[in-house]
CSV table of N, CA and C in Angstrom, one decimal:
chain,number,residue,atom,x,y,z
T,1,MET,N,64.9,-35.4,7.5
T,1,MET,CA,64.4,-34.0,7.8
T,1,MET,C,63.0,-33.8,7.3
T,2,ILE,N,62.1,-33.3,8.2
T,2,ILE,CA,60.8,-33.0,7.8
T,2,ILE,C,60.7,-31.6,7.3
T,3,ARG,N,60.0,-31.4,6.2
T,3,ARG,CA,59.8,-30.0,5.7
T,3,ARG,C,58.5,-29.9,5.0
T,4,ALA,N,58.0,-28.7,4.8
T,4,ALA,CA,56.8,-28.5,4.0
T,4,ALA,C,57.2,-28.9,2.5
T,5,ALA,N,56.3,-29.5,1.8
T,5,ALA,CA,56.5,-29.8,0.4
T,5,ALA,C,56.5,-28.5,-0.4
T,6,GLN,N,57.3,-28.5,-1.5
T,6,GLN,CA,57.3,-27.4,-2.4
T,6,GLN,C,56.9,-27.9,-3.7
T,7,SER,N,56.5,-26.9,-4.6
T,7,SER,CA,56.0,-27.3,-5.9
T,7,SER,C,57.0,-28.1,-6.7
T,8,ALA,N,58.3,-27.9,-6.5
T,8,ALA,CA,59.3,-28.7,-7.1
T,8,ALA,C,59.3,-30.2,-6.7
T,9,ASP,N,58.6,-30.5,-5.6
T,9,ASP,CA,58.5,-31.9,-5.1
T,9,ASP,C,57.4,-32.7,-5.8
T,10,THR,N,56.5,-32.0,-6.5
T,10,THR,CA,55.3,-32.7,-7.0
T,10,THR,C,55.6,-34.0,-7.7
T,11,GLU,N,56.5,-34.0,-8.7
T,11,GLU,CA,56.7,-35.2,-9.5
T,11,GLU,C,57.2,-36.3,-8.6
T,12,ALA,N,58.1,-36.0,-7.7
T,12,ALA,CA,58.7,-37.1,-6.8
T,12,ALA,C,57.6,-37.6,-5.9
T,13,ILE,N,56.8,-36.7,-5.4
T,13,ILE,CA,55.7,-37.1,-4.5
T,13,ILE,C,54.7,-38.0,-5.3
T,14,LEU,N,54.3,-37.6,-6.5
T,14,LEU,CA,53.4,-38.4,-7.3
T,14,LEU,C,54.0,-39.8,-7.6
T,15,MET,N,55.3,-39.9,-7.9
T,15,MET,CA,55.8,-41.2,-8.2
T,15,MET,C,55.9,-42.1,-7.0
T,16,LEU,N,56.3,-41.5,-5.8
T,16,LEU,CA,56.3,-42.2,-4.6
T,16,LEU,C,54.9,-42.7,-4.3
T,17,TRP,N,53.9,-41.8,-4.4
T,17,TRP,CA,52.5,-42.2,-4.2
T,17,TRP,C,52.1,-43.4,-5.1
T,18,LEU,N,52.4,-43.4,-6.3
T,18,LEU,CA,52.1,-44.5,-7.2
T,18,LEU,C,52.8,-45.8,-6.9
T,19,ARG,N,54.1,-45.7,-6.7
T,19,ARG,CA,54.9,-46.9,-6.3
T,19,ARG,C,54.3,-47.5,-5.1
T,20,SER,N,54.1,-46.7,-4.1
T,20,SER,CA,53.6,-47.2,-2.7
T,20,SER,C,52.2,-47.7,-2.8
T,21,SER,N,51.4,-47.0,-3.6
T,21,SER,CA,50.0,-47.5,-3.7
T,21,SER,C,49.9,-48.9,-4.4
T,22,LEU,N,50.7,-49.1,-5.4
T,22,LEU,CA,50.8,-50.4,-6.1
T,22,LEU,C,51.3,-51.5,-5.2
T,23,LEU,N,52.3,-51.1,-4.4
T,23,LEU,CA,53.0,-52.1,-3.5
T,23,LEU,C,52.1,-52.5,-2.3
T,24,SER,N,51.4,-51.5,-1.7
T,24,SER,CA,50.7,-51.6,-0.5
T,24,SER,C,49.2,-52.2,-0.7
T,25,HIS,N,48.8,-52.2,-2.0
T,25,HIS,CA,47.4,-52.6,-2.2
T,25,HIS,C,47.3,-53.6,-3.3
T,26,PRO,N,47.9,-54.8,-3.1
T,26,PRO,CA,47.9,-55.8,-4.2
T,26,PRO,C,46.5,-56.3,-4.5
T,27,PHE,N,45.6,-56.0,-3.6
T,27,PHE,CA,44.2,-56.5,-3.7
T,27,PHE,C,43.3,-55.5,-4.6
T,28,ILE,N,44.0,-54.5,-5.1
T,28,ILE,CA,43.3,-53.5,-6.0
T,28,ILE,C,44.0,-53.5,-7.4
T,29,ALA,N,43.2,-53.5,-8.4
T,29,ALA,CA,43.8,-53.5,-9.8
T,29,ALA,C,44.7,-52.3,-10.0
T,30,ASP,N,45.9,-52.6,-10.6
T,30,ASP,CA,46.9,-51.5,-10.8
T,30,ASP,C,46.2,-50.4,-11.6
T,31,SER,N,45.3,-50.7,-12.5
T,31,SER,CA,44.7,-49.6,-13.3
T,31,SER,C,44.0,-48.6,-12.4
T,32,TYR,N,43.5,-49.0,-11.3
T,32,TYR,CA,42.8,-48.0,-10.4
T,32,TYR,C,43.8,-46.9,-10.0
T,33,TRP,N,45.0,-47.3,-9.7
T,33,TRP,CA,46.0,-46.3,-9.2
T,33,TRP,C,46.5,-45.4,-10.3
T,34,PHE,N,46.7,-46.0,-11.5
T,34,PHE,CA,47.1,-45.2,-12.7
T,34,PHE,C,46.0,-44.2,-13.0
T,35,GLU,N,44.7,-44.6,-12.9
T,35,GLU,CA,43.6,-43.7,-13.2
T,35,GLU,C,43.5,-42.7,-12.2
T,36,SER,N,43.9,-42.9,-11.0
T,36,SER,CA,43.8,-41.9,-9.9
T,36,SER,C,44.9,-40.9,-9.8
T,37,LEU,N,45.9,-41.1,-10.6
T,37,LEU,CA,47.1,-40.3,-10.5
T,37,LEU,C,46.8,-38.8,-10.8
T,38,GLN,N,45.9,-38.6,-11.8
T,38,GLN,CA,45.6,-37.2,-12.2
T,38,GLN,C,44.8,-36.5,-11.1
T,39,MET,N,43.9,-37.3,-10.4
T,39,MET,CA,43.2,-36.7,-9.2
T,39,MET,C,44.1,-36.3,-8.1
T,40,VAL,N,45.1,-37.1,-7.9
T,40,VAL,CA,46.1,-36.8,-6.8
T,40,VAL,C,46.8,-35.5,-7.2
T,41,ARG,N,47.2,-35.4,-8.5
T,41,ARG,CA,48.0,-34.3,-8.9
T,41,ARG,C,47.1,-33.0,-8.9
T,42,GLU,N,45.9,-33.1,-9.4
T,42,GLU,CA,45.1,-31.9,-9.7
T,42,GLU,C,44.2,-31.5,-8.5
T,43,ASP,N,43.8,-32.5,-7.7
T,43,ASP,CA,42.9,-32.2,-6.6
T,43,ASP,C,43.5,-32.3,-5.2
T,44,PHE,N,44.1,-33.5,-4.9
T,44,PHE,CA,44.5,-33.7,-3.6
T,44,PHE,C,45.7,-32.8,-3.2
T,45,LEU,N,46.8,-32.9,-4.0
T,45,LEU,CA,48.0,-32.1,-3.6
T,45,LEU,C,47.8,-30.6,-3.5
T,46,PRO,N,47.1,-30.0,-4.4
T,46,PRO,CA,46.9,-28.5,-4.3
T,46,PRO,C,46.1,-28.2,-3.0
T,47,LYS,N,45.2,-29.0,-2.6
T,47,LYS,CA,44.4,-28.7,-1.5
T,47,LYS,C,44.9,-29.2,-0.1
T,48,ALA,N,45.9,-30.1,-0.1
T,48,ALA,CA,46.4,-30.6,1.1
T,48,ALA,C,47.6,-29.8,1.7
T,49,ARG,N,47.8,-29.9,3.0
T,49,ARG,CA,49.0,-29.5,3.6
T,49,ARG,C,49.9,-30.7,3.6
T,50,VAL,N,51.0,-30.6,2.9
T,50,VAL,CA,51.9,-31.8,2.7
T,50,VAL,C,53.3,-31.5,3.3
T,51,TRP,N,53.7,-32.5,4.0
T,51,TRP,CA,55.1,-32.5,4.5
T,51,TRP,C,55.8,-33.7,3.9
T,52,VAL,N,57.1,-33.5,3.7
T,52,VAL,CA,58.0,-34.6,3.2
T,52,VAL,C,59.1,-34.9,4.2
T,53,ASP,N,59.6,-36.1,4.2
T,53,ASP,CA,60.7,-36.5,5.0
T,53,ASP,C,61.8,-36.8,3.9
T,54,CYS,N,62.9,-36.1,4.1
T,54,CYS,CA,64.0,-36.2,3.1
T,54,CYS,C,65.2,-36.9,3.8
T,55,SER,N,66.0,-37.6,2.9
T,55,SER,CA,67.2,-38.2,3.4
T,55,SER,C,68.3,-37.1,3.4
T,56,THR,N,69.5,-37.5,3.7
T,56,THR,CA,70.6,-36.5,3.8
T,56,THR,C,70.9,-35.9,2.4
T,57,ASN,N,70.6,-36.6,1.3
T,57,ASN,CA,70.8,-36.0,0.0
T,57,ASN,C,69.6,-35.3,-0.6
T,58,ASP,N,68.6,-35.0,0.3
T,58,ASP,CA,67.4,-34.3,0.0
T,58,ASP,C,66.4,-35.1,-0.9
T,59,GLU,N,66.6,-36.5,-0.9
T,59,GLU,CA,65.7,-37.3,-1.7
T,59,GLU,C,64.5,-37.6,-0.8
T,60,ILE,N,63.3,-37.5,-1.4
T,60,ILE,CA,62.1,-37.7,-0.6
T,60,ILE,C,61.9,-39.1,-0.2
T,61,CYS,N,61.8,-39.4,1.1
T,61,CYS,CA,61.7,-40.8,1.6
T,61,CYS,C,60.2,-41.1,1.9
T,62,GLY,N,59.4,-40.1,2.1
T,62,GLY,CA,58.0,-40.3,2.5
T,62,GLY,C,57.3,-38.9,2.5
T,63,PHE,N,56.0,-39.0,2.5
T,63,PHE,CA,55.2,-37.8,2.7
T,63,PHE,C,53.9,-38.1,3.3
T,64,ILE,N,53.3,-37.0,3.9
T,64,ILE,CA,52.0,-37.1,4.5
T,64,ILE,C,51.2,-35.8,4.1
T,65,GLY,N,49.9,-36.0,3.8
T,65,GLY,CA,49.1,-34.9,3.4
T,65,GLY,C,47.8,-34.8,4.2
T,66,VAL,N,47.5,-33.7,4.7
T,66,VAL,CA,46.3,-33.5,5.5
T,66,VAL,C,45.4,-32.4,4.9
T,67,MET,N,44.2,-32.8,4.7
T,67,MET,CA,43.1,-31.9,4.1
T,67,MET,C,42.2,-31.5,5.2
T,68,ASN,N,41.6,-30.3,5.0
T,68,ASN,CA,40.6,-29.8,5.9
T,68,ASN,C,41.0,-29.8,7.4
T,69,GLN,N,42.2,-29.6,7.6
T,69,GLN,CA,42.8,-29.5,8.9
T,69,GLN,C,42.6,-30.7,9.8
T,70,GLN,N,42.3,-31.9,9.2
T,70,GLN,CA,42.1,-33.0,10.1
T,70,GLN,C,42.2,-34.4,9.3
T,71,PHE,N,42.0,-34.4,8.0
T,71,PHE,CA,41.9,-35.7,7.3
T,71,PHE,C,43.2,-36.0,6.6
T,72,ILE,N,43.8,-37.1,7.1
T,72,ILE,CA,45.1,-37.6,6.4
T,72,ILE,C,44.7,-38.3,5.2
T,73,GLY,N,44.9,-37.7,4.0
T,73,GLY,CA,44.5,-38.2,2.8
T,73,GLY,C,45.6,-39.1,2.2
T,74,ALA,N,46.9,-39.0,2.8
T,74,ALA,CA,48.0,-39.8,2.2
T,74,ALA,C,49.1,-39.8,3.3
T,75,LEU,N,49.6,-41.0,3.5
T,75,LEU,CA,50.9,-41.2,4.2
T,75,LEU,C,51.6,-42.4,3.5
T,76,PHE,N,52.6,-42.0,2.8
T,76,PHE,CA,53.3,-43.0,2.0
T,76,PHE,C,54.8,-42.9,2.2
T,77,VAL,N,55.5,-44.0,2.3
T,77,VAL,CA,56.9,-44.1,2.5
T,77,VAL,C,57.6,-45.1,1.5
T,78,GLU,N,58.7,-44.7,1.0
T,78,GLU,CA,59.5,-45.5,0.1
T,78,GLU,C,59.7,-46.9,0.8
T,79,GLU,N,59.6,-48.0,0.1
T,79,GLU,CA,59.8,-49.3,0.7
T,79,GLU,C,61.2,-49.4,1.3
T,80,SER,N,62.2,-48.8,0.8
T,80,SER,CA,63.5,-48.9,1.3
T,80,SER,C,63.7,-48.2,2.7
T,81,HIS,N,62.6,-47.5,3.0
T,81,HIS,CA,62.6,-46.7,4.3
T,81,HIS,C,61.6,-47.3,5.3
T,82,TYR,N,61.0,-48.4,5.0
T,82,TYR,CA,60.1,-49.1,5.9
T,82,TYR,C,60.9,-49.4,7.2
T,83,GLY,N,60.3,-49.1,8.3
T,83,GLY,CA,60.9,-49.4,9.6
T,83,GLY,C,62.0,-48.5,10.1
T,84,ASP,N,62.3,-47.4,9.4
T,84,ASP,CA,63.4,-46.5,9.8
T,84,ASP,C,62.9,-45.3,10.5
T,85,GLY,N,61.6,-45.2,10.8
T,85,GLY,CA,61.0,-44.1,11.5
T,85,GLY,C,60.5,-43.0,10.7
T,86,THR,N,60.6,-43.1,9.4
T,86,THR,CA,60.0,-42.1,8.4
T,86,THR,C,58.5,-41.9,8.7
T,87,ALA,N,57.7,-42.9,8.7
T,87,ALA,CA,56.3,-42.8,8.9
T,87,ALA,C,56.0,-42.2,10.3
T,88,GLN,N,56.7,-42.6,11.3
T,88,GLN,CA,56.5,-42.0,12.6
T,88,GLN,C,56.8,-40.5,12.7
T,89,ARG,N,57.9,-40.1,12.0
T,89,ARG,CA,58.3,-38.7,12.0
T,89,ARG,C,57.2,-37.8,11.2
T,90,LEU,N,56.7,-38.4,10.1
T,90,LEU,CA,55.7,-37.7,9.4
T,90,LEU,C,54.4,-37.6,10.2
T,91,MET,N,54.0,-38.7,10.8
T,91,MET,CA,52.8,-38.6,11.7
T,91,MET,C,53.0,-37.6,12.8
T,92,ALA,N,54.2,-37.6,13.4
T,92,ALA,CA,54.4,-36.7,14.5
T,92,ALA,C,54.2,-35.2,14.0
T,93,ALA,N,54.7,-34.9,12.8
T,93,ALA,CA,54.5,-33.6,12.3
T,93,ALA,C,53.0,-33.2,12.2
T,94,ALA,N,52.2,-34.1,11.7
T,94,ALA,CA,50.8,-33.9,11.6
T,94,ALA,C,50.1,-33.7,13.0
T,95,LYS,N,50.5,-34.6,13.9
T,95,LYS,CA,50.0,-34.6,15.3
T,95,LYS,C,50.3,-33.3,16.0
T,96,GLU,N,51.5,-32.8,15.7
T,96,GLU,CA,51.9,-31.5,16.3
T,96,GLU,C,51.1,-30.3,15.8
T,97,GLU,N,50.5,-30.4,14.6
T,97,GLU,CA,49.7,-29.3,14.1
T,97,GLU,C,48.3,-29.4,14.3
T,98,TYR,N,47.7,-30.6,14.5
T,98,TYR,CA,46.3,-30.8,14.6
T,98,TYR,C,45.9,-31.6,15.8
T,99,PRO,N,44.9,-31.2,16.6
T,99,PRO,CA,44.5,-32.0,17.8
T,99,PRO,C,43.7,-33.2,17.5
T,100,VAL,N,43.1,-33.3,16.3
T,100,VAL,CA,42.3,-34.4,15.9
T,100,VAL,C,42.6,-34.8,14.4
T,101,LEU,N,42.9,-36.0,14.2
T,101,LEU,CA,43.2,-36.5,12.9
T,101,LEU,C,42.3,-37.7,12.5
T,102,LEU,N,41.8,-37.7,11.3
T,102,LEU,CA,41.0,-38.8,10.8
T,102,LEU,C,41.7,-39.4,9.5
T,103,LEU,N,41.4,-40.6,9.2
T,103,LEU,CA,41.9,-41.2,8.0
T,103,LEU,C,41.0,-42.4,7.6
T,104,GLU,N,41.1,-42.8,6.3
T,104,GLU,CA,40.5,-44.0,5.9
T,104,GLU,C,41.6,-45.0,5.4
T,105,VAL,N,41.4,-46.2,5.8
T,105,VAL,CA,42.4,-47.2,5.4
T,105,VAL,C,41.7,-48.5,5.0
T,106,TYR,N,42.2,-49.2,4.0
T,106,TYR,CA,41.6,-50.4,3.6
T,106,TYR,C,41.8,-51.5,4.7
T,107,GLN,N,40.8,-52.2,5.0
T,107,GLN,CA,40.9,-53.2,6.0
T,107,GLN,C,41.9,-54.3,5.7
T,108,GLN,N,42.1,-54.5,4.4
T,108,GLN,CA,43.1,-55.5,3.9
T,108,GLN,C,44.5,-55.0,3.9
T,109,ASN,N,44.7,-53.8,4.2
T,109,ASN,CA,46.1,-53.2,4.3
T,109,ASN,C,46.6,-53.4,5.7
T,110,HIS,N,46.9,-54.6,6.1
T,110,HIS,CA,47.2,-55.0,7.5
T,110,HIS,C,48.4,-54.2,8.0
T,111,ARG,N,49.4,-54.0,7.2
T,111,ARG,CA,50.6,-53.2,7.7
T,111,ARG,C,50.2,-51.8,8.1
T,112,ALA,N,49.4,-51.1,7.3
T,112,ALA,CA,49.0,-49.8,7.6
T,112,ALA,C,48.1,-49.8,8.8
T,113,VAL,N,47.1,-50.7,8.9
T,113,VAL,CA,46.2,-50.8,10.1
T,113,VAL,C,47.0,-51.0,11.3
T,114,ALA,N,48.0,-51.8,11.3
T,114,ALA,CA,48.9,-52.1,12.5
T,114,ALA,C,49.6,-50.8,12.9
T,115,PHE,N,50.2,-50.1,11.9
T,115,PHE,CA,50.9,-48.9,12.1
T,115,PHE,C,50.0,-47.8,12.8
T,116,TYR,N,48.8,-47.7,12.3
T,116,TYR,CA,47.9,-46.7,12.8
T,116,TYR,C,47.4,-47.0,14.3
T,117,HIS,N,47.3,-48.3,14.5
T,117,HIS,CA,46.9,-48.7,15.9
T,117,HIS,C,48.1,-48.4,16.8
T,118,LYS,N,49.3,-48.6,16.4
T,118,LYS,CA,50.5,-48.2,17.2
T,118,LYS,C,50.5,-46.7,17.5
T,119,GLU,N,50.0,-46.0,16.5
T,119,GLU,CA,50.0,-44.5,16.6
T,119,GLU,C,48.8,-44.0,17.4
T,120,LYS,N,48.0,-44.9,18.0
T,120,LYS,CA,46.9,-44.6,18.9
T,120,LYS,C,45.6,-44.2,18.1
T,121,PHE,N,45.5,-44.5,16.9
T,121,PHE,CA,44.3,-44.3,16.1
T,121,PHE,C,43.3,-45.4,16.5
T,122,GLU,N,42.0,-45.0,16.6
T,122,GLU,CA,41.0,-46.0,17.0
T,122,GLU,C,39.9,-46.0,15.9
T,123,ILE,N,39.3,-47.2,15.7
T,123,ILE,CA,38.3,-47.3,14.7
T,123,ILE,C,37.1,-46.5,15.1
T,124,SER,N,36.6,-45.6,14.2
T,124,SER,CA,35.4,-44.9,14.5
T,124,SER,C,34.3,-45.3,13.6
T,125,ALA,N,34.6,-45.9,12.5
T,125,ALA,CA,33.5,-46.4,11.6
T,125,ALA,C,34.1,-47.5,10.7
T,126,ARG,N,33.2,-48.3,10.2
T,126,ARG,CA,33.6,-49.3,9.1
T,126,ARG,C,32.7,-48.9,7.9
T,127,THR,N,33.3,-48.8,6.8
T,127,THR,CA,32.6,-48.4,5.6
T,127,THR,C,33.2,-49.1,4.4
T,128,ARG,N,32.8,-48.6,3.2
T,128,ARG,CA,33.4,-49.1,2.0
T,128,ARG,C,33.9,-48.0,1.2
T,129,HIS,N,35.1,-48.1,0.6
T,129,HIS,CA,35.7,-47.1,-0.2
T,129,HIS,C,34.8,-46.8,-1.5
T,130,PRO,N,34.4,-45.6,-1.8
T,130,PRO,CA,33.6,-45.4,-2.9
T,130,PRO,C,34.2,-45.7,-4.3
T,131,GLY,N,35.5,-45.6,-4.4
T,131,GLY,CA,36.1,-45.9,-5.7
T,131,GLY,C,36.4,-47.3,-6.0
T,132,THR,N,36.5,-48.2,-4.9
T,132,THR,CA,36.8,-49.6,-5.1
T,132,THR,C,35.7,-50.5,-4.5
T,133,ASP,N,34.9,-50.0,-3.7
T,133,ASP,CA,33.8,-50.8,-3.0
T,133,ASP,C,34.4,-51.8,-2.0
T,134,LEU,N,35.7,-51.6,-1.6
T,134,LEU,CA,36.3,-52.5,-0.7
T,134,LEU,C,36.1,-52.0,0.7
T,135,PRO,N,36.1,-52.9,1.7
T,135,PRO,CA,35.9,-52.4,3.1
T,135,PRO,C,37.1,-51.6,3.7
T,136,THR,N,36.7,-50.6,4.4
T,136,THR,CA,37.7,-49.7,5.0
T,136,THR,C,37.3,-49.4,6.4
T,137,PHE,N,38.3,-48.9,7.2
T,137,PHE,CA,38.1,-48.4,8.5
T,137,PHE,C,38.3,-46.9,8.4
T,138,ILE,N,37.4,-46.1,9.1
T,138,ILE,CA,37.7,-44.7,9.4
T,138,ILE,C,38.3,-44.7,10.8
T,139,LEU,N,39.5,-44.2,10.8
T,139,LEU,CA,40.3,-44.2,12.1
T,139,LEU,C,40.4,-42.7,12.6
T,140,ARG,N,40.4,-42.6,13.9
T,140,ARG,CA,40.5,-41.3,14.5
T,140,ARG,C,41.5,-41.3,15.6
T,141,TRP,N,42.3,-40.2,15.7
T,141,TRP,CA,43.2,-39.9,16.7
T,141,TRP,C,42.9,-38.5,17.3
T,142,PHE,N,43.0,-38.4,18.6
T,142,PHE,CA,42.9,-37.0,19.2
T,142,PHE,C,44.0,-36.9,20.2
T,143,GLN,N,44.4,-35.6,20.3
T,143,GLN,CA,45.5,-35.3,21.3
T,143,GLN,C,44.9,-35.5,22.7
T,144,PRO,N,45.6,-36.3,23.5
T,144,PRO,CA,45.2,-36.5,24.9
T,144,PRO,C,45.2,-35.2,25.7
T,145,LEU,N,44.3,-35.0,26.6
T,145,LEU,CA,44.3,-33.9,27.5
T,145,LEU,C,45.5,-33.9,28.4
T,146,SER,N,46.0,-32.7,28.6
T,146,SER,CA,47.1,-32.6,29.6
T,146,SER,C,46.6,-32.9,31.0
T,147,GLU,N,47.5,-33.5,31.8
T,147,GLU,CA,47.1,-33.8,33.1
T,147,GLU,C,47.7,-32.8,34.1
């Protein structure tokens, strides 16, 4: 079930973000993610529109956060929910709300890059992440015009 995140979800979202970041980015030192946790708590989450996908027992399986009405700053899913449609449901919620979406993804995060390509995101730029200096793609999706 997709729903808007509530303040009571903050700790669960932060722990999911941290676990998933460590798992999905083995090419980045763990310390980077631990040091970024406060920024996610104090800067990203309060400014983003966040949706969560919950299991039948209301446990958060994944979340997506959109800033500035177009930038996906986070899309993370519990490892045990990989491949079960959680990421697609969260992406669908964002696509339903916004006609254009942008995101930055590490080029080395092959699983995420493949997912975004399946979701019809296209590379609009190649850059380097300012926090890690690693190569990233800026990806863009836009709602197709109705025929």
